[in-house]
Amino acid sequence: DVTWLRDPRPYFNKGTYALADALVSTDCIDIPGDARDENACAHVNFNTGVLHFRPSNASKAFVETWKNKVASSTIAWMRDQPAFNLLTHEGVPGHALSPATAVPREKKGKPGHRMLYHAANASLLLGVLPNWLFGNGHTYFVQWHHETHAADGAPYSVHMTYQYGDTGAYAYGKRERMRQAGIWRADPPAFYGDGDDDVKFLVIADEGAQMRFPDDEPATIGTDREAHRVAIARHLQEDKLRRTTVRNGLALAKALGRVLVLPRARCYCDKIWNNLNACRAPGAETFTLPYACPMDHIYDLPRWFDDVGRGVLPDFREPGFLSDARVPSEVRASRGRIVVDRAGDARAGYPAWSSGGGGDAEAEDVVRLRHGFTAADAVAATAALASKRVVEVDYLGGAETFCGF
């Protein structure tokens, strides 16, 4: 449930953290508030997904009490994390722990120099790990803070929280998030087409699945009172285009006997169990919109994988799949392309290789499909590309494709 990206032990021994009995991660998604280190996340629970104890007497006594509370409770929800939060907040009026250390202004922001707190009736010195370096499912996979604010440092870990798409049978949502971020390491070489020439891919160009909004409008969504109106309108427009595109992509991949590589998706409104503040989750009101949607935000992944297993849907891969270094170079190099007539539909963009993007429509290994093409049209037109390991199509957003299927 936690992926480690680099060794945190040196970090745990820096600054005030070296004095802590325990260090714990947080469910807080307010990165600016957490970075100020002024207890702005006091209202949010600690998360025991990442937890570090020093072998101090205080830690040993706390762990013994913690173990007994979980073991002796008759309350169904009294598992490790609720028990940890209840015990650490004993003796506290409200939810904010009392500061135990003061970090000098000149030290603030330096590795390991963070406020420590009196916890568990002041019997434990507790430090809270930064939510951008020990990421949760929102700070890492929705805010993508490590990419948008790389100067803040590379994460040590990411915990698969704030996500959807898991069942009792399998954690589909968590796995697909890790695949999409390139940190899942359990797939065999054959998943990437290595050693199996029969595995061939159909790729929908990202640009052809995304709306082209007017050049005089900002590319990102602001934080003013009216910004949410733009966010909602764009979110619904892009969702409509993407639904048609992916539907047609699944049908075309099945007709051609290929694995579908999904296009990168942009979301202009967050997804959360609670309310949204101007399309952003409470606590994350300033993060950049649009964001790269995790697959579980927009697809019913358990249903998809069930349908693949039953042969209803073709197999598919996550957005950005071909940029993974594990895809053999000979697979990426064996490429054909399809240009689809849009019949004047100007909603979507064009990849650079497409005629609409300035590419050569008459180039070798490029075929054209008429507007409203059928499955038979597609199979006949792409016969010349049958040997290509990758076929990329520039646009599939036409509602009349496959006769309106």
Short mmCIF file of C-alpha atoms in Angstrom, two decimals, residues 5-6 55 66 85-86 129 170 177 196 246 269 282 290 315 319 348:
data_model
loop_
_atom_site.label_atom_id
_atom_site.label_comp_id
_atom_site.label_asym_id
_atom_site.label_seq_id
_atom_site.Cartn_x
_atom_site.Cartn_y
_atom_site.Cartn_z
CA LEU A 5 10.98 5.78 -3.83
CA ARG A 6 14.18 6.46 -1.88
CA PRO A 55 13.57 2.42 20.34
CA TRP A 66 -1.49 0.91 21.30
CA ASN A 85 -5.13 8.85 16.51
CA LEU A 86 -7.20 8.42 19.66
CA LEU A 129 6.17 14.01 8.01
CA TYR A 170 -8.07 -6.83 -6.35
CA ARG A 177 -2.25 4.66 -10.50
CA ASP A 196 5.97 -11.51 -28.20
CA VAL A 246 -12.41 6.06 -25.83
CA CYS A 269 -12.65 19.27 -11.46
CA PRO A 282 -11.08 21.19 0.58
CA PRO A 290 -6.41 20.91 -15.04
CA ASP A 315 -7.00 -5.43 -23.46
CA PRO A 319 -1.95 6.60 -20.59
CA ALA A 348 -9.75 18.51 -30.62
#
